[in-house]
Amino acid sequence: MAVRMLMVCVLGALLFQVWSSAEPHHEDKEQHPQALYPWRKGKGVVRVKRDWIIPPIRVLENSKQVPEDLVQIKSDKIFTGEVIYKLEGPGVDQEPKNLFEIDDKTGVIRSKRPLDRERYNTFTLKAFALSPSGERLENPTTIEIVVLDQNDNRPSFTQSQFVGTVSEFSVPGTSVMSVSATDQDDPTTENAFLSYSIISQESIPANAVTKTMFGINNETGAIYTRDVGLDREVVKGFRLKLQVADMGGMGLTAEGVAVIHVADINNHAPQFSPDSYSMTAVENWKDYEIGRVNVTDRDDRGTGNWEARYFITNDPDGNFAISTDPATNEGVLTVVKPLDYEAQHEYVLILTVENVNRLSSKAPNLPVSTATVMVTVVNENEAPRFREDPIHIVVPESVAPGTLLKGNIAFDPDNSDLRYEISRDPERWLDINKDTGDITARRTFNMRSPNVRNNIYTAVVKVTDADGVSTSATVSITLKETNDFPPQLFPLSGTICKDAGRRSSGLIVTAVDEDLPPHAAPFAFEMPDDLSVNWTVIQVNDTHAVLQPLVELEAGEYAVTVSVSDSGSPVLSAYAQVNVTVCLCDSFGDCKSEAGAVLGSTVGISFIALIIIMACIALLLLLLLLAVAMTSCGRRHHIKKGTGLLVGESEDDVRDNVFNYDEQGGGEEDENAFNIDLLWNPHDAPSTPGSYYPGVPRGKQPLRRDAPHNLPSPTYPRRPPADPTDIEDYINDGLEAADNDPNVPPYDTALIYDYEGEGSLAGSLSSIASGSSDGDQDYDYLNNWGPRFQKLANMYDPR
């Protein structure tokens, strides 16, 4: 084979040389420099023959004769030196490498390893003729190698399992599905020409159908029905074992599986089972289930061929409804409107049923299935019912008490006795008859009540039957405005300026009416005939008028009577007396000041006399205050010996050296105890190391929380009164000053003293600066000082 290929190549090259020699051509020196042809040096331009044209070299894949000579190339040029042949391209020095090689001496190209057409079906290589120095002796030659196919690949199905569906009762020849397979061999050869066939058939369930039901097109793989008898109620599906072979069915083979499901058609109408039912319904209830009906259907469960739809044929009032339970396919019968036992206590319903999907023409011709449902209404104690809710009443606001507003407002379906009451009436304007329910007015209405909104007053009535079942309704009373109030003139006093050079000005008056339109404005202003001699009233608009004098009047006060009427029905009017002051006007048209009017008036007390009287009153008040102050200063002196309890020879206050004791706590029940804190001076608080407050470190006194700290203390009374009868005031003044002193400890703080200091002029409490014995003192006056000194008085009682 290699020899024949070499001969063919040589003959082709010779023919090509003969053909090319007939057409000589010139090539540029730049393309073939003399450096490439050193043996032609100095000969100028030479004639070069055309390149080789070598036909494709065909190599059979998977050849075991390796290495195998494929073709030999040889240059037809005569060289003086040695020629070296080189080969490059895919399969040589490019991926996949090491598939081909060339003998660099002889130019023989050979394969080194078996070839795989499914991976690489062609190779394009280039052959070079080189000098020993590596220079190209001529242009490279292209060599194409074609790998010939062998049937070395089995066909394979495109899916591990094919799934299809066919409707039951399909006629023969009905297309079901198509299967497909592939072969990696050359599709242009018999190696990839496939043929399909069915090896075996298995029904689901097994042996349900034994005859061959399906065929297959051996070229396209289309599966079709071959026979009748596909009934889904008998057989659910088929499992087919398939085979595909190449070389038209004579080569390599492969197997596959096809599963065909028999699809259901609606060839069975639903049938009621049973066809009669009895149910009960409670009156006045709605939107609840009263029972269910059942049907049977042999079609595929869960599909539209099986799902039922129910209808009620004889319910003109729409009291009932029926729906389908999607899980069980049962018909659910419900009451959608309240039933009335007194009106009808029994219903007979006729039901029909059909499938969601339309019934197939292949189904048996049977009548539509029907069922009868007997519904019995159960009586119950119904609540009373109002004939309207809310109860609308339209009445004038000035309705007379006792007027009937509404009657026959409720009834009881069970004909029970009813009791009526008003459960809400904020203004207490209504009365209701407990037996008949007649609503009457207790008193007249008032549209200005805060409970009246948009002329509507709202109340609530309640009705209860004999069994205690009750219901309520709203009473909506629309009040119509009536003319209840006459208009009132405003203002009732004013000023009119008098000007001798022109006509007198007027007083603008208006009116206010508590009624609402149309019983208010426009107002009519008039003057009584017998009182309109010097005055007149001129209407300005619907709400205002001007009161003017008809003659020139002197300055002074005038009382003018004016009548004002509204536009209501009936018309209400009122008289009003307007006090008009006529005064002189200044240059701006305003009345002069009241002081000027008083000075210029000839009536009453003069202004100067009024000033003198006020000055005298002020002087008397000043003298009175001065006398009181002097009296207070005169009473502050020492108490003479034998005239009082507190006696001293020095001008200094003996209290400066007396340690005063606070009461131990506050709020004791013994109110008659001698309250020593009345004599306590905050300036005499313990300051020695031996004096302290309980619970407080020595040298620190407790602080008050009801007053700011570090504020100045008030001034305490320093000298005792001369008159023993004033000692109560003296002590109360000191007590008030101490209570208001923010620097003193709290009232309930116990003061404990262990050392009182030295040099006290007061001595002991038993002889407070007394220069005589107890027998020289008269202590009866202590009984007059109040309960605080009662114990002290008892101590000195000679009895």
JSON list of N, CA and C in Angstrom, two decimals, residues 173 181 267 305 323 345 410 451 476 558 589 634-635 669 685 748:
[
{"chain": "A", "resi": 173, "resn": "GLY", "atom": "N", "xyz": [-53.10, 3.28, 15.98]},
{"chain": "A", "resi": 173, "resn": "GLY", "atom": "CA", "xyz": [-52.39, 4.27, 15.19]},
{"chain": "A", "resi": 173, "resn": "GLY", "atom": "C", "xyz": [-52.22, 5.60, 15.90]},
{"chain": "A", "resi": 181, "resn": "ALA", "atom": "N", "xyz": [-31.93, 7.86, 20.02]},
{"chain": "A", "resi": 181, "resn": "ALA", "atom": "CA", "xyz": [-30.64, 7.32, 20.41]},
{"chain": "A", "resi": 181, "resn": "ALA", "atom": "C", "xyz": [-29.56, 8.00, 19.58]},
{"chain": "A", "resi": 267, "resn": "ASN", "atom": "N", "xyz": [-65.28, 9.39, 31.40]},
{"chain": "A", "resi": 267, "resn": "ASN", "atom": "CA", "xyz": [-66.27, 8.46, 30.83]},
{"chain": "A", "resi": 267, "resn": "ASN", "atom": "C", "xyz": [-67.20, 7.90, 31.88]},
{"chain": "A", "resi": 305, "resn": "ASN", "atom": "N", "xyz": [-61.96, 15.09, 36.09]},
{"chain": "A", "resi": 305, "resn": "ASN", "atom": "CA", "xyz": [-62.93, 14.06, 35.70]},
{"chain": "A", "resi": 305, "resn": "ASN", "atom": "C", "xyz": [-63.61, 13.44, 36.92]},
{"chain": "A", "resi": 323, "resn": "SER", "atom": "N", "xyz": [-71.37, 23.47, 48.48]},
{"chain": "A", "resi": 323, "resn": "SER", "atom": "CA", "xyz": [-70.02, 23.56, 47.92]},
{"chain": "A", "resi": 323, "resn": "SER", "atom": "C", "xyz": [-69.38, 22.18, 47.99]},
{"chain": "A", "resi": 345, "resn": "HIS", "atom": "N", "xyz": [-91.20, 25.85, 58.46]},
{"chain": "A", "resi": 345, "resn": "HIS", "atom": "CA", "xyz": [-90.44, 24.99, 59.34]},
{"chain": "A", "resi": 345, "resn": "HIS", "atom": "C", "xyz": [-89.89, 23.75, 58.65]},
{"chain": "A", "resi": 410, "resn": "ALA", "atom": "N", "xyz": [-91.32, 47.84, 68.35]},
{"chain": "A", "resi": 410, "resn": "ALA", "atom": "CA", "xyz": [-90.70, 46.51, 68.34]},
{"chain": "A", "resi": 410, "resn": "ALA", "atom": "C", "xyz": [-91.76, 45.43, 68.40]},
{"chain": "A", "resi": 451, "resn": "ASN", "atom": "N", "xyz": [-75.27, 67.67, 73.91]},
{"chain": "A", "resi": 451, "resn": "ASN", "atom": "CA", "xyz": [-75.58, 66.33, 73.42]},
{"chain": "A", "resi": 451, "resn": "ASN", "atom": "C", "xyz": [-76.34, 66.35, 72.10]},
{"chain": "A", "resi": 476, "resn": "SER", "atom": "N", "xyz": [-82.86, 58.12, 67.13]},
{"chain": "A", "resi": 476, "resn": "SER", "atom": "CA", "xyz": [-82.26, 59.31, 66.52]},
{"chain": "A", "resi": 476, "resn": "SER", "atom": "C", "xyz": [-83.37, 60.36, 66.35]},
{"chain": "A", "resi": 558, "resn": "TYR", "atom": "N", "xyz": [-79.86, 110.15, 78.63]},
{"chain": "A", "resi": 558, "resn": "TYR", "atom": "CA", "xyz": [-81.21, 109.97, 78.09]},
{"chain": "A", "resi": 558, "resn": "TYR", "atom": "C", "xyz": [-81.51, 108.48, 78.05]},
{"chain": "A", "resi": 589, "resn": "GLY", "atom": "N", "xyz": [-64.19, 114.64, 66.52]},
{"chain": "A", "resi": 589, "resn": "GLY", "atom": "CA", "xyz": [-65.48, 113.99, 66.55]},
{"chain": "A", "resi": 589, "resn": "GLY", "atom": "C", "xyz": [-65.68, 113.08, 67.72]},
{"chain": "A", "resi": 634, "resn": "GLY", "atom": "N", "xyz": [-44.10, 101.94, 122.86]},
{"chain": "A", "resi": 634, "resn": "GLY", "atom": "CA", "xyz": [-44.21, 102.27, 124.28]},
{"chain": "A", "resi": 634, "resn": "GLY", "atom": "C", "xyz": [-44.40, 101.06, 125.15]},
{"chain": "A", "resi": 635, "resn": "ARG", "atom": "N", "xyz": [-44.93, 100.01, 124.62]},
{"chain": "A", "resi": 635, "resn": "ARG", "atom": "CA", "xyz": [-45.21, 98.82, 125.42]},
{"chain": "A", "resi": 635, "resn": "ARG", "atom": "C", "xyz": [-43.98, 97.95, 125.60]},
{"chain": "A", "resi": 669, "resn": "GLU", "atom": "N", "xyz": [-49.96, 63.59, 122.21]},
{"chain": "A", "resi": 669, "resn": "GLU", "atom": "CA", "xyz": [-51.38, 63.74, 122.53]},
{"chain": "A", "resi": 669, "resn": "GLU", "atom": "C", "xyz": [-51.60, 64.73, 123.67]},
{"chain": "A", "resi": 685, "resn": "ALA", "atom": "N", "xyz": [-28.78, 77.83, 119.90]},
{"chain": "A", "resi": 685, "resn": "ALA", "atom": "CA", "xyz": [-28.62, 76.40, 119.64]},
{"chain": "A", "resi": 685, "resn": "ALA", "atom": "C", "xyz": [-27.30, 75.92, 120.18]},
{"chain": "A", "resi": 748, "resn": "ASP", "atom": "N", "xyz": [-39.52, 68.02, 114.81]},
{"chain": "A", "resi": 748, "resn": "ASP", "atom": "CA", "xyz": [-39.58, 66.80, 115.60]},
{"chain": "A", "resi": 748, "resn": "ASP", "atom": "C", "xyz": [-38.20, 66.29, 115.98]}
]
